[in-house]
Short mmCIF file of C-alpha atoms in Angstrom, two decimals:
data_model
loop_
_atom_site.label_atom_id
_atom_site.label_comp_id
_atom_site.label_asym_id
_atom_site.label_seq_id
_atom_site.Cartn_x
_atom_site.Cartn_y
_atom_site.Cartn_z
CA VAL A 12 -51.19 27.10 280.92
CA ALA A 13 -51.54 23.49 278.87
CA GLY A 14 -51.12 20.24 280.11
CA SER A 15 -50.93 16.40 279.67
CA ALA A 16 -51.16 13.62 282.16
CA ARG A 17 -51.76 9.70 282.91
CA ALA A 18 -53.43 8.27 285.19
CA VAL A 19 -52.07 7.58 288.58
CA PRO A 20 -53.89 5.56 291.90
CA ARG A 21 -55.07 7.16 294.87
CA GLY A 22 -52.61 7.08 297.59
CA ALA A 23 -49.58 5.69 294.90
CA ALA A 24 -46.55 7.68 294.83
CA THR A 25 -45.81 10.22 292.74
CA PRO A 26 -43.83 8.58 289.53
CA THR A 27 -40.64 9.87 287.97
CA PRO A 28 -41.02 11.52 285.52
CA ALA A 29 -44.28 13.25 287.22
CA PRO A 30 -47.41 12.26 286.30
CA TYR A 31 -48.14 15.24 284.35
CA ILE A 32 -46.68 18.21 282.10
CA VAL A 33 -47.19 21.95 282.47
CA GLU A 34 -46.31 24.18 279.75
CA ILE A 35 -46.66 27.71 279.81
CA MET A 36 -48.61 29.02 276.49
CA ALA A 37 -48.87 32.86 277.00
CA ALA A 38 -47.80 35.24 279.76
CA THR A 39 -48.34 38.82 280.03
CA GLY A 40 -45.37 41.06 279.47
CA GLY A 41 -43.93 42.17 276.12
CA GLY A 42 -47.15 43.95 275.25
CA LEU A 43 -49.66 41.62 276.26
CA GLU A 44 -51.57 43.07 279.31
CA THR A 45 -53.89 41.08 280.19
CA ILE A 46 -55.59 37.71 279.31
CA ASP A 47 -58.87 36.73 279.49
CA ALA A 48 -60.25 33.76 281.48
CA ARG A 49 -62.72 32.47 278.33
CA MET A 50 -60.00 30.66 276.28
CA SER A 51 -59.82 27.12 274.46
CA ILE A 52 -57.36 24.26 273.46
CA ASN A 53 -57.86 22.21 270.06
CA ASP A 54 -56.49 18.63 269.91
CA ALA A 55 -53.08 19.71 268.23
CA GLY A 56 -52.07 21.64 271.35
CA THR A 57 -52.97 25.21 269.90
CA VAL A 58 -54.34 27.88 272.42
CA ALA A 59 -56.92 30.59 271.94
CA PHE A 60 -57.29 33.39 273.84
CA THR A 61 -58.28 37.13 274.16
CA GLY A 62 -56.89 39.58 275.54
CA ILE A 63 -55.37 43.44 275.90
CA GLU A 64 -51.99 44.22 274.21
CA ASN A 65 -50.45 47.43 273.86
CA GLY A 66 -53.53 48.74 275.02
CA LEU A 67 -56.29 47.86 272.09
CA SER A 68 -58.32 44.26 272.82
CA ARG A 69 -57.64 41.50 270.04
CA GLY A 70 -57.72 37.53 269.65
CA PHE A 71 -54.55 35.35 270.03
CA VAL A 72 -53.55 31.89 269.24
CA SER A 73 -50.56 30.13 270.61
CA GLU A 74 -48.71 27.58 269.99
CA ARG A 75 -45.98 27.76 272.98
CA LEU A 76 -44.75 30.32 275.08
CA GLY A 77 -43.13 33.62 272.71
CA HIS A 78 -45.26 32.56 269.83
CA ARG A 79 -48.11 34.14 270.09
CA LYS A 80 -50.31 35.32 267.34
CA ALA A 81 -52.81 38.01 266.78
CA ILE A 82 -55.62 36.89 264.78
CA THR A 83 -58.38 39.41 264.56
CA GLY A 84 -57.17 42.19 261.66
CA ILE A 85 -59.57 44.39 262.80
CA VAL A 86 -58.43 46.37 266.13
CA GLY A 87 -59.52 49.76 267.59
CA ALA A 88 -59.95 51.57 271.34
CA ASN A 89 -63.71 51.14 270.66
CA ARG A 90 -63.77 47.08 269.98
CA THR A 91 -63.63 44.53 272.54
CA PHE A 92 -62.72 40.56 272.33
CA SER A 93 -63.65 38.18 274.41
CA GLY A 94 -64.14 34.78 275.03
CA SER A 95 -62.73 32.25 272.14
CA ALA A 96 -63.30 28.56 271.06
CA ILE A 97 -60.85 26.76 268.81
CA ASN A 98 -61.66 23.56 266.74
CA ASP A 99 -59.24 21.56 264.77
CA THR A 100 -60.23 22.57 260.87
CA LEU A 101 -56.85 23.25 258.37
CA PRO A 102 -56.70 26.20 259.14
CA PRO A 103 -58.15 26.19 262.52
CA GLN A 104 -61.22 28.49 263.02
CA VAL A 105 -61.51 30.44 266.27
CA ALA A 106 -65.37 31.76 267.71
CA ILE A 107 -65.08 35.08 269.15
CA ARG A 108 -67.45 37.57 270.44
CA GLU A 109 -66.67 41.05 269.56
CA LEU A 110 -68.55 44.22 271.08
CA VAL A 111 -68.21 47.79 269.27
CA SER A 112 -69.46 50.91 271.12
CA GLY A 113 -72.70 51.62 270.24
CA PRO A 114 -73.08 48.91 271.15
CA PHE A 115 -72.96 46.65 268.62
CA PHE A 116 -72.56 42.71 269.26
CA LEU A 117 -70.83 40.13 266.83
CA ILE A 118 -69.67 36.64 266.92
CA ARG A 119 -67.39 35.68 264.14
CA LYS A 120 -65.21 33.05 263.05
CA TRP A 121 -61.54 33.84 262.39
CA ALA A 122 -58.95 31.74 260.71
CA THR A 123 -55.64 31.07 262.69
CA ASP A 124 -53.71 31.82 259.50
CA GLY A 125 -55.60 35.00 258.77
CA SER A 126 -56.79 34.00 255.22
CA LYS A 127 -60.90 33.81 256.13
CA VAL A 128 -63.31 35.65 258.88
CA GLU A 129 -66.86 34.34 258.84
CA THR A 130 -69.45 36.51 260.70
CA VAL A 131 -71.92 34.27 262.58
CA GLY A 132 -74.43 36.91 263.80
CA ARG A 133 -74.44 40.41 264.73
CA SER A 134 -76.81 43.12 266.00
CA GLY A 135 -77.57 46.26 264.34
CA GLY A 136 -75.13 47.43 261.80
CA VAL A 137 -74.06 51.32 260.59
CA ALA A 138 -73.86 52.72 257.46
CA GLY A 139 -70.41 53.42 255.56
CA PHE A 140 -67.89 52.52 252.94
CA CYS A 141 -64.16 51.06 253.30
CA THR A 142 -61.88 53.78 252.31
CA GLY A 143 -58.54 55.16 253.51
CA GLY A 144 -55.57 53.64 255.70
CA LEU A 145 -53.48 50.45 254.18
CA ASN A 146 -56.47 48.98 252.72
CA PRO A 147 -58.20 51.19 250.48
CA GLY A 148 -61.12 49.99 248.56
CA GLY A 149 -61.11 46.71 251.47
CA ALA A 150 -64.23 44.49 251.56
CA CYS A 151 -66.75 45.58 253.82
CA ILE A 152 -67.77 42.72 256.41
CA ASP A 153 -70.16 44.54 258.82
CA ASN A 154 -70.65 47.17 261.20
CA GLY A 155 -69.23 49.66 259.02
CA ASP A 156 -65.22 47.52 259.13
CA CYS A 157 -62.78 46.55 256.28
CA ALA A 158 -61.50 43.27 255.72
CA CYS A 159 -57.60 43.71 256.52
CA PHE A 160 -56.00 40.51 256.63
CA GLY A 161 -52.57 40.60 257.60
CA LEU A 162 -52.25 44.16 257.36
CA PRO A 163 -52.01 46.55 260.58
CA PHE A 164 -55.10 48.26 260.63
CA CYS A 165 -57.90 49.57 258.50
CA PHE A 166 -60.55 52.56 258.47
CA PRO A 167 -64.01 52.18 259.25
CA GLY A 168 -66.25 53.10 256.39
CA PHE A 169 -69.39 53.00 254.91
CA CYS A 170 -71.11 49.53 254.36
CA SER A 171 -74.54 48.53 253.91
CA ARG A 172 -76.68 48.57 257.18
CA SER A 173 -76.12 44.84 258.09
CA ALA A 174 -79.69 42.83 259.69
CA SER A 175 -79.85 42.02 263.33
CA ASP A 176 -79.67 38.41 264.31
CA PHE A 177 -79.91 39.14 267.98
CA ASP A 178 -79.84 42.11 270.37
CA SER A 179 -76.86 40.84 272.21
CA ALA A 180 -74.20 38.06 272.72
CA ALA A 181 -72.43 36.73 275.16
CA SER A 182 -68.18 35.72 275.34
CA PHE A 183 -69.65 31.83 276.04
CA VAL A 184 -68.97 30.44 272.58
CA SER A 185 -68.53 26.90 271.22
CA ILE A 186 -67.59 25.86 268.07
CA ASN A 187 -66.95 22.01 266.67
CA ALA A 188 -64.98 20.24 264.19
CA ARG A 189 -67.41 21.37 261.24
CA GLY A 190 -67.42 24.87 262.33
CA ASP A 191 -70.59 25.27 263.49
CA THR A 192 -70.98 27.35 266.99
CA SER A 193 -73.44 28.34 269.62
CA PHE A 194 -73.58 30.59 272.40
CA PRO A 195 -76.21 32.42 274.48
CA GLY A 196 -77.90 35.89 273.66
CA LEU A 197 -80.30 38.05 273.78
CA VAL A 198 -83.50 38.34 271.39
CA ASP A 199 -83.43 40.70 268.68
CA GLY A 200 -85.20 43.83 269.92
CA SER A 201 -85.96 42.58 273.44
CA THR A 202 -84.48 41.35 276.98
CA THR A 203 -85.23 37.44 276.50
CA LEU A 204 -82.46 35.24 277.05
CA ALA A 205 -82.11 32.73 274.42
CA LEU A 206 -79.77 30.28 273.34
CA PHE A 207 -78.17 29.89 269.24
CA ARG A 208 -76.69 27.64 266.91
CA ASP A 209 -75.46 28.30 263.87
CA THR A 210 -74.60 25.59 261.00
CA ALA A 211 -74.02 25.42 257.16
CA GLY A 212 -78.05 26.10 257.19
CA GLY A 213 -77.65 29.55 258.99
CA LEU A 214 -78.25 31.06 262.15
CA GLN A 215 -81.06 29.36 264.69
CA LEU A 216 -82.72 30.41 267.58
CA LEU A 217 -83.30 27.32 269.72
CA ASP A 218 -84.99 28.27 272.71
CA THR A 219 -85.69 31.19 275.15
CA PHE A 220 -85.70 31.28 278.63
CA PRO A 221 -87.81 32.90 281.56
CA THR A 222 -85.00 34.86 282.88
CA ILE A 223 -81.79 36.37 282.37
CA PHE A 224 -80.30 34.82 285.14
CA VAL A 225 -79.85 31.48 283.73
CA ARG A 226 -76.60 30.49 283.43
CA LEU A 227 -75.94 29.53 279.84
CA ARG A 228 -72.72 27.55 278.78
CA PRO A 229 -73.47 25.12 275.88
CA GLN A 230 -71.08 23.29 274.19
CA ILE A 231 -72.15 21.80 270.59
CA ALA A 232 -70.90 18.35 269.76
CA ASP A 233 -69.50 17.32 265.91
CA ASP A 234 -73.12 16.53 265.00
CA GLY A 235 -74.52 19.52 266.28
CA SER A 236 -75.71 18.48 269.26
CA VAL A 237 -75.91 21.45 271.87
CA VAL A 238 -75.40 20.59 275.61
CA VAL A 239 -76.64 23.10 278.39
CA ARG A 240 -78.17 23.55 281.78
CA ASP A 241 -81.36 25.01 281.74
CA GLU A 242 -83.58 26.81 284.27
CA ARG A 243 -84.64 24.16 285.86
CA GLU A 244 -81.08 23.26 287.03
CA ALA A 245 -81.77 20.28 284.20
CA ILE A 246 -79.00 19.10 281.79
CA VAL A 247 -80.79 19.05 278.40
CA VAL A 248 -79.79 18.31 274.98
CA TYR A 249 -81.15 20.13 271.70
CA GLY A 250 -80.32 17.25 268.84
CA PRO A 251 -79.48 18.02 265.37
CA GLY A 252 -82.07 17.65 263.79
CA GLY A 253 -84.62 19.61 266.61
CA GLY A 254 -85.79 17.93 269.59
CA LEU A 255 -85.00 18.39 273.20
CA ARG A 256 -83.96 15.67 275.53
CA THR A 257 -83.73 15.86 279.55
CA VAL A 258 -80.66 14.06 280.69
CA ALA A 259 -80.40 14.63 284.25
CA GLY A 260 -82.17 16.86 286.73
CA GLY A 261 -85.66 18.20 286.20
CA GLY A 262 -87.33 15.42 288.93
CA ASP A 263 -85.00 12.76 288.43
CA GLY A 264 -83.34 12.72 292.06
CA PHE A 265 -80.46 15.01 291.16
CA THR A 266 -79.69 18.18 292.95
CA GLY A 267 -76.24 20.99 293.03
CA ILE A 268 -76.26 20.20 289.08
CA GLY A 269 -73.19 22.35 287.72
CA SER A 270 -73.63 25.24 285.29
CA VAL A 271 -70.64 23.97 282.48
CA PRO A 272 -72.10 20.31 281.17
CA GLY A 273 -69.86 18.54 278.44
CA ILE A 274 -70.73 16.43 275.36
CA SER A 275 -68.62 13.93 273.35
CA PRO A 276 -67.70 15.09 269.61
CA GLN A 277 -70.45 12.40 268.64
CA GLY A 278 -73.32 13.65 270.42
CA ASP A 279 -73.52 10.38 272.46
CA LEU A 280 -72.64 10.76 276.12
CA VAL A 281 -73.05 14.11 278.02
CA ALA A 282 -70.62 15.12 281.58
CA PHE A 283 -71.63 17.07 284.56
CA ILE A 284 -71.34 17.67 288.22
CA GLY A 285 -74.56 17.15 290.20
CA ASP A 286 -75.47 15.47 293.52
CA ALA A 287 -77.73 11.81 293.22
CA GLY A 288 -77.68 11.58 296.66
CA ASN A 289 -75.17 10.49 297.93
CA GLY A 290 -72.52 13.71 298.00
CA PRO A 291 -71.51 15.45 295.05
CA GLY A 292 -69.68 13.78 292.18
CA VAL A 293 -69.06 13.55 288.11
CA PHE A 294 -71.32 11.80 285.94
CA VAL A 295 -71.52 10.34 282.92
CA ALA A 296 -74.99 9.75 280.87
CA GLU A 297 -75.63 8.07 277.62
CA ASN A 298 -77.78 10.66 275.14
CA ARG A 299 -80.29 8.47 274.08
CA PRO A 300 -84.03 6.79 275.14
CA GLY A 301 -83.99 5.27 278.30
CA GLY A 302 -80.09 5.87 278.36
CA GLN A 303 -78.01 4.75 281.51
CA VAL A 304 -76.09 7.77 284.38
CA PHE A 305 -72.96 6.49 285.57
CA VAL A 306 -70.76 8.07 288.20
CA VAL A 307 -66.82 8.58 287.61
CA ALA A 308 -65.59 10.65 290.51
CA GLY A 309 -67.00 11.51 293.64
CA GLY A 310 -70.58 10.72 294.59
CA SER A 311 -71.03 7.00 295.91
CA LEU A 312 -67.30 6.15 295.25
CA ASP A 313 -65.06 6.12 298.02
CA ASP A 314 -62.11 7.59 295.50
CA GLY A 315 -61.40 10.96 297.90
CA PHE A 316 -63.09 13.60 295.33
CA ASP A 317 -64.91 16.77 296.56
CA GLY A 318 -64.86 20.28 295.80
CA PHE A 319 -65.89 19.93 292.50
CA LEU A 320 -65.91 23.32 290.51
CA ASP A 321 -69.36 23.33 289.13
CA ARG A 322 -68.69 26.23 287.51
CA GLU A 323 -65.90 24.88 285.12
CA ARG A 324 -66.40 22.81 282.31
CA VAL A 325 -66.61 19.01 282.64
CA ALA A 326 -65.12 17.69 279.32
CA ILE A 327 -65.37 14.53 277.31
CA VAL A 328 -61.98 14.69 275.42
CA ALA A 329 -61.69 10.96 274.27
CA THR A 330 -63.76 7.73 273.79
CA GLY A 331 -64.06 4.23 273.08
CA PRO A 332 -65.37 0.94 273.39
CA ASP A 333 -66.22 0.97 277.27
CA ARG A 334 -64.15 3.98 277.95
CA VAL A 335 -64.18 7.55 278.39
CA ARG A 336 -61.77 9.90 279.48
CA ILE A 337 -63.12 13.48 281.03
CA VAL A 338 -61.26 16.56 282.31
CA PHE A 339 -62.86 18.06 285.57
CA ALA A 340 -61.41 20.31 288.16
CA ALA A 341 -61.83 19.27 291.97
CA THR A 342 -59.93 18.10 295.15
CA ARG A 343 -59.05 14.98 295.72
CA ASP A 344 -57.66 14.04 299.42
CA GLY A 345 -57.06 17.88 300.24
CA VAL A 346 -55.29 18.54 296.92
CA ASN A 347 -57.09 20.90 294.45
CA GLY A 348 -56.32 20.51 290.73
CA VAL A 349 -57.53 19.49 287.24
CA TYR A 350 -58.25 15.81 286.88
#
């Protein structure tokens, strides 16, 4: 479901027309059996998601109900797509985690018009050559698959063994306007949790963590900055040129920090759920040395907000001079919703 809204003061009567518009972008039925909860939307209103269609896992985009389009040109009973992140390039790219029986893991970027697929990283590959099906002699991409852009199917074949970039990859993928991605996974050949970032310079291991139970949900800004909550339950930002900055937590009085912070497209602001001593709230922090932290909902404000869903993204969707627009899930005056 996609929606748009305008601000309504607390206690104000519901205006006419309603303060929001809701549009169903995809629904089960017509062959679509399931929809994965890890979806995304770009500025143009195109929604990317993964799901099961006619018994096979696929990645989709939809601009409106009844117009979903499969964008993952490779299918098979041994293949599962999960998690999706879409950007605003032309054509838009969708980053998706892929699990192939073996198991083998891949992070790929799929063009929504079917023109291109790029492999960001992979675990160990297999050997073979592309042959048969409707794409004989097709180009090898990795893990023995043929590139079948726009074609119904292709057969696995023999490609040269691909190098391993990681041992496994999680479905929590983020992509920015340049096509850079970030995602959590395990270091190749180990069970060590790591955070990865892929840019034009290649795939980079940003950091490792002492336990696999750290809930990493990264978001990457257009400048390449990546925000996560770390093992200390502190909000940290990995800069585009290296370096690590703690934005909140880590001994500054903040507790109850949510696991899915957001970062502005420019990388200069970070939003998160936390408690500064006056109850849970949504906060915005300046991503710079000595930057200020502001409460924008809940906390010390008497605005009726509570029940913040700290496992949902706090998204910064727009910024301007002395203004920031944030989207978050919470309860306000007893009403559950997205605000």
